Amino acid sequence: MIRSRRSRTLVAATAVLISLAAAGCSKNAGGSEATGSTGTKAAAPVTLAGSVTFNQTNLAKLDAALKSALAGKDLSKVDIAMVVNVAADYWKAGQVGFLKGCSDLGIAKSKCTYFAPPNGKLTEQNSELETLRSQGVTGYSISAIDPTSAAGTIHTDVQKGIGVLAIDSPLPGTDAASLYLGTPNYTAGFQAGTAMKQVLGGKGKVAILVGSLTASNATQRIAGFEAALKGTKITVAQKVNDNLQASTATSDAETILANNPDVNGLYGVYSYDGPALAQAVTSAGKTASVHIVSDDSDAQTLKFIKSGVISGTVVQMPYQQGYTGAYILAAEKVLGKDRTMALVKPYLEKDGSTLSSGVGLVTKSDLSAYQSLESQLGIG
């Protein structure tokens, strides 16, 4: 009953968002030039069309199939965890979804561990994984801070029968490469680039700030972003690694703006980058001349969307990474990996390994509808 109510809520809320997105598609993205307060030539305000669509319907079908396969099975030995890459607002939705998934499957909260490294440090993530292994964890989902260094331990865990599910960022070249639950990152980056192209009117100079220049989610998003800019007069001036630190992102952006007066666009890739860049642009007095496109929907990001400092943010569904992730980890323990993958396979993307949690774009025009969806999921 709980699952059924949730599914109807998601479908209804998503329908509202899609309707609004469709309505927004008729808005003109063009604009003429104006002069900002700093004297910098700036594109006139552009109303981005929201395009909020997610993969909720398919994921709800998969959740139902997994739950049906688990019906009547003994889940008492399931002990799972969700390990993310940094303590950020973005992951609060993932935590809520993970615990809700455990609850809907009847798994005790004590057997469902959520961990977010307070400072985004690899040592913090590794230390927690060691603790989980010593406590007998049967499977974990992970947004790996350093996929390369994680390959060895993932291999060992899989060999011992511990399930490992990549979330948020794929784990190519590891024993967990066969399934990734998250946003198709290239697609998300391409959507961000498309939005930037619109707000800049097809010309300008941008800088990219990101928490890692090697993580798969970062490299794929940046590749998609740059692909969307091809054929325009927009160049990427810099790509800066802020090492998962919001304060570093802010100071880096301030330096970029001070040293490069012709930069008129900033792309913030990680969830905290949007607010960090917005603070830098506001402090520099360049909100009229420098446009920001970000990723994810931290509370601060949404506030800057509302005020117009951030033009748009590409969103995904970390809630579903937690919720469906709990189902998959439980199924792998009880049903086995092969049977679980057989149930998952019909819902994979064309690459055969990505289980999409969806991708969309929140703008000022559909902000209230997106926040309504968050509230309905208990993450607002």
XYZ file of C-alpha atoms in Angstrom:
380
model
C 0.000 0.000 0.000
C 2.764 2.420 0.850
C 4.554 1.665 -2.420
C 1.364 2.090 -4.447
C 0.612 5.498 -2.978
C 4.187 6.588 -3.650
C 4.041 5.473 -7.270
C 0.853 7.375 -7.906
C 2.324 10.445 -6.261
C 5.440 10.301 -8.422
C 3.542 9.775 -11.630
C 1.115 12.599 -10.882
C 3.831 15.016 -9.826
C 6.011 14.165 -12.806
C 3.085 14.696 -15.125
C 2.679 18.202 -13.741
C 6.349 18.917 -14.302
C 6.338 17.555 -17.829
C 3.287 19.672 -18.595
C 5.046 22.780 -17.360
C 8.203 21.845 -19.257
C 6.225 21.436 -22.448
C 4.588 24.797 -21.903
C 8.003 26.345 -21.362
C 9.341 24.999 -24.675
C 7.547 27.734 -26.587
C 9.544 30.454 -24.854
C 12.052 32.341 -26.977
C 15.682 31.865 -25.850
C 17.071 34.673 -27.924
C 18.237 38.054 -26.622
C 20.142 41.241 -27.468
C 23.196 42.679 -25.787
C 23.138 45.085 -22.865
C 25.830 46.691 -20.728
C 26.237 45.432 -17.131
C 27.160 47.434 -14.061
C 30.844 46.666 -14.594
C 30.801 47.837 -18.172
C 30.974 44.282 -19.488
C 28.837 43.504 -22.504
C 26.111 41.169 -21.297
C 23.372 39.175 -22.935
C 19.894 40.427 -22.156
C 17.953 38.295 -19.667
C 16.888 35.004 -21.191
C 14.083 32.838 -19.900
C 15.241 29.253 -20.061
C 12.665 26.621 -20.768
C 12.500 24.039 -17.994
C 12.715 20.458 -19.137
C 12.087 18.452 -16.010
C 11.671 14.832 -16.918
C 12.732 11.837 -14.949
C 12.707 8.068 -15.237
C 10.222 7.510 -12.430
C 7.772 5.353 -14.329
C 10.356 2.784 -15.385
C 12.049 2.756 -12.007
C 8.709 2.228 -10.276
C 8.126 -0.792 -12.522
C 11.567 -2.148 -11.669
C 11.010 -1.562 -7.947
C 7.740 -3.473 -8.187
C 9.392 -6.360 -10.044
C 12.165 -6.604 -7.472
C 9.735 -6.431 -4.575
C 7.581 -9.132 -6.137
C 10.616 -11.393 -6.577
C 11.563 -10.801 -2.943
C 8.061 -11.518 -1.621
C 8.078 -14.339 0.919
C 11.891 -14.441 1.037
C 13.952 -14.167 4.196
C 15.561 -10.710 4.275
C 16.870 -11.013 7.812
C 20.474 -11.410 6.630
C 20.388 -8.339 4.401
C 22.744 -5.676 5.758
C 23.297 -2.882 3.263
C 24.828 0.576 3.086
C 24.830 3.694 0.947
C 28.211 5.433 0.881
C 28.392 8.771 -0.899
C 31.292 11.075 -1.726
C 30.699 14.107 0.481
C 28.279 15.479 3.056
C 26.231 17.840 0.869
C 22.588 18.897 0.649
C 22.320 16.996 -2.611
C 22.697 13.679 -0.833
C 19.975 14.319 1.748
C 17.467 13.233 -0.887
C 19.489 10.073 -1.477
C 19.505 9.311 2.234
C 15.735 9.776 2.477
C 15.203 7.504 -0.523
C 17.565 4.819 0.793
C 15.896 4.623 4.188
C 12.437 4.665 2.578
C 13.469 1.799 0.301
C 14.674 -0.190 3.318
C 11.447 0.557 5.159
C 9.260 -0.492 2.236
C 11.150 -3.790 2.021
C 10.838 -4.376 5.754
C 14.583 -4.153 6.406
C 15.441 -2.880 9.875
C 16.919 0.619 9.979
C 19.865 -0.812 11.923
C 20.705 -2.903 8.829
C 20.684 0.109 6.515
C 23.676 2.396 6.986
C 24.036 5.758 5.269
C 27.419 7.457 5.299
C 28.612 10.753 3.850
C 32.289 11.726 4.374
C 32.142 15.010 6.319
C 34.995 16.571 4.344
C 34.803 14.572 1.129
C 38.114 12.860 1.921
C 39.116 9.511 0.458
C 40.463 8.436 3.839
C 37.045 9.064 5.393
C 35.290 6.975 2.762
C 37.810 4.132 3.004
C 37.639 4.099 6.791
C 33.851 3.753 6.727
C 34.045 0.910 4.220
C 36.466 -0.930 6.496
C 34.024 -0.498 9.360
C 31.136 -1.785 7.281
C 33.113 -4.865 6.215
C 34.006 -5.646 9.814
C 30.314 -5.417 10.696
C 29.295 -7.889 8.001
C 27.770 -5.643 5.347
C 26.255 -7.734 2.525
C 26.262 -4.974 -0.078
C 26.807 -1.279 -0.550
C 26.162 1.404 -3.105
C 28.921 3.917 -3.568
C 29.761 7.214 -5.205
C 33.509 6.611 -5.223
C 35.744 9.594 -4.538
C 38.612 7.938 -6.397
C 37.423 5.132 -8.697
C 40.963 4.101 -9.582
C 42.055 3.501 -6.027
C 38.728 1.801 -5.248
C 39.162 -0.860 -7.941
C 41.258 -3.186 -5.804
C 39.010 -3.137 -2.761
C 35.908 -3.496 -4.905
C 37.437 -6.594 -6.497
C 38.134 -8.063 -3.079
C 34.641 -7.298 -1.831
C 32.957 -8.819 -4.882
C 35.100 -11.931 -4.566
C 33.850 -12.265 -0.987
C 30.245 -12.040 -2.150
C 29.618 -8.434 -1.125
C 27.432 -6.613 -3.618
C 28.793 -3.299 -4.932
C 26.553 -0.877 -6.828
C 27.913 2.252 -8.509
C 25.706 5.292 -7.950
C 26.148 8.912 -9.050
C 29.358 8.057 -10.885
C 30.103 4.896 -12.898
C 32.959 2.573 -11.973
C 34.467 1.529 -15.308
C 37.297 -0.964 -15.156
C 36.156 -2.412 -11.834
C 34.115 -5.421 -10.774
C 31.176 -3.029 -10.320
C 31.226 -1.777 -13.912
C 28.231 -3.836 -15.058
C 25.588 -1.661 -13.402
C 25.448 2.080 -12.724
C 22.416 3.706 -11.108
C 22.371 7.438 -11.719
C 22.082 10.143 -14.287
C 23.596 9.566 -17.734
C 26.305 12.105 -17.082
C 27.162 12.952 -20.686
C 23.486 13.721 -21.310
C 23.353 15.875 -18.177
C 26.449 17.784 -19.254
C 25.041 18.270 -22.732
C 21.871 19.728 -21.227
C 23.951 22.127 -19.136
C 25.884 23.181 -22.241
C 22.677 23.704 -24.161
C 21.370 25.945 -21.383
C 24.630 27.905 -21.317
C 24.479 28.360 -25.077
C 21.009 29.819 -24.732
C 21.735 32.250 -21.919
C 24.913 33.504 -23.611
C 23.247 33.897 -26.970
C 25.809 31.593 -28.582
C 28.982 33.574 -27.828
C 31.262 34.229 -24.908
C 33.858 32.662 -22.647
C 33.129 30.267 -19.810
C 34.948 28.596 -16.947
C 34.127 25.195 -15.482
C 34.518 24.448 -11.788
C 34.297 20.893 -10.490
C 35.231 18.764 -7.488
C 37.322 16.343 -9.524
C 38.897 16.303 -12.959
C 39.227 12.511 -12.974
C 35.957 11.095 -11.555
C 33.823 9.555 -14.303
C 30.773 11.672 -13.540
C 32.870 14.845 -13.843
C 34.698 13.911 -17.039
C 31.507 12.745 -18.744
C 29.559 15.861 -17.743
C 32.301 18.160 -18.959
C 32.538 16.224 -22.222
C 28.810 16.605 -22.749
C 28.938 20.295 -21.862
C 31.704 20.971 -24.366
C 29.949 18.946 -27.052
C 26.866 21.139 -26.712
C 28.995 24.240 -27.306
C 30.463 23.004 -30.576
C 29.563 25.215 -33.512
C 29.063 28.259 -31.295
C 31.345 31.191 -30.499
C 31.631 30.095 -26.879
C 35.028 28.940 -25.638
C 35.995 27.186 -22.422
C 38.720 29.292 -20.828
C 39.476 27.190 -17.763
C 38.620 23.934 -15.988
C 39.358 24.181 -12.297
C 39.427 21.422 -9.670
C 38.049 22.676 -6.353
C 38.744 19.358 -4.612
C 35.213 18.942 -3.270
C 35.446 22.167 -1.264
C 32.769 24.827 -1.688
C 34.985 27.515 -0.190
C 37.692 26.687 -2.731
C 35.164 26.894 -5.558
C 34.103 30.359 -4.408
C 37.648 31.680 -4.134
C 38.617 30.121 -7.471
C 35.635 31.756 -9.151
C 36.480 35.102 -7.600
C 40.012 34.821 -8.993
C 38.750 33.839 -12.441
C 36.358 36.776 -12.586
C 39.006 39.213 -11.369
C 41.642 38.052 -13.859
C 39.364 37.391 -16.836
C 36.902 40.261 -17.349
C 35.695 38.649 -20.563
C 34.413 35.522 -18.820
C 30.644 35.761 -18.919
C 29.641 32.209 -18.051
C 30.373 29.763 -15.215
C 29.433 26.095 -15.122
C 29.402 24.475 -11.670
C 29.492 20.692 -11.989
C 29.216 19.399 -8.431
C 26.237 20.089 -6.233
C 27.874 22.717 -4.012
C 29.444 24.535 -6.988
C 26.246 26.346 -7.946
C 25.863 28.253 -4.654
C 29.638 28.759 -4.440
C 29.769 30.375 -7.877
C 26.652 32.429 -7.182
C 28.307 33.889 -4.113
C 31.405 34.784 -6.125
C 29.413 36.446 -8.903
C 27.314 38.360 -6.390
C 30.399 39.548 -4.501
C 31.960 40.697 -7.780
C 28.828 42.666 -8.686
C 28.496 40.752 -11.948
C 25.066 39.158 -11.649
C 23.960 41.089 -14.733
C 26.920 40.111 -16.874
C 27.996 36.625 -15.757
C 25.583 33.739 -16.174
C 25.689 30.549 -14.149
C 24.499 27.097 -15.078
C 24.894 24.463 -12.391
C 24.130 20.875 -11.560
C 21.840 19.475 -8.856
C 19.309 21.054 -6.596
C 20.840 22.005 -3.291
C 18.566 24.266 -1.280
C 20.920 27.198 -1.835
C 21.006 26.519 -5.568
C 17.226 26.734 -5.720
C 17.297 30.036 -3.817
C 19.719 31.438 -6.388
C 17.463 30.135 -9.175
C 14.581 32.041 -7.615
C 16.618 35.253 -7.378
C 17.874 34.849 -10.940
C 21.577 34.650 -10.077
C 21.684 31.064 -11.379
C 19.986 30.699 -14.759
C 19.306 26.995 -14.574
C 20.425 23.807 -12.862
C 20.513 20.306 -14.281
C 18.804 17.970 -11.848
C 18.682 14.269 -11.299
C 16.996 12.067 -8.781
C 19.343 11.152 -5.926
C 16.199 10.045 -4.054
C 15.830 7.226 -6.578
C 19.506 6.339 -6.371
C 18.861 5.653 -2.701
C 15.440 4.030 -3.052
C 16.043 1.706 -6.008
C 19.604 1.153 -4.813
C 18.269 -0.402 -1.597
C 16.050 -2.723 -3.643
C 18.902 -3.840 -5.899
C 21.313 -4.485 -3.020
C 18.687 -6.488 -1.135
C 17.847 -8.485 -4.254
C 21.484 -9.277 -4.985
C 21.875 -10.732 -1.491
C 18.652 -12.746 -1.520
C 18.150 -13.650 -5.192
C 21.745 -13.558 -6.388
C 23.377 -11.225 -8.877
C 22.359 -13.055 -12.049
C 18.660 -13.171 -11.226
C 18.712 -9.561 -10.078
C 20.402 -8.402 -13.260
C 17.841 -10.293 -15.319
C 15.136 -8.197 -13.661
C 17.118 -4.973 -14.122
C 18.150 -5.543 -17.738
C 14.890 -4.409 -19.445
C 15.284 -0.964 -17.871
C 18.915 -0.283 -18.830
C 19.995 2.386 -21.278
C 21.461 1.499 -24.657
C 24.941 1.164 -23.176
C 23.733 -1.929 -21.315
C 24.958 -0.795 -17.899
C 23.261 2.506 -17.014
C 20.044 2.480 -15.018
C 18.997 6.098 -15.397
C 17.572 8.041 -12.485
C 16.601 10.740 -14.972
C 17.808 14.179 -15.943
C 16.062 17.523 -16.192
C 16.571 21.267 -15.979
C 15.104 23.450 -13.235
C 14.686 27.103 -14.114
C 12.827 29.974 -12.543
C 9.749 29.071 -14.590
C 9.273 25.602 -13.108
C 10.931 26.034 -9.731
C 7.721 25.865 -7.704
C 6.616 22.650 -9.409
C 9.985 21.031 -8.727
C 9.873 22.058 -5.088
C 6.373 20.623 -4.847
C 7.701 17.283 -6.073
C 10.486 17.391 -3.504
C 7.969 18.020 -0.741
C 5.833 15.092 -1.860
C 8.873 12.828 -1.651
C 9.719 14.127 1.821
C 12.923 15.837 0.718
C 11.815 19.441 0.445
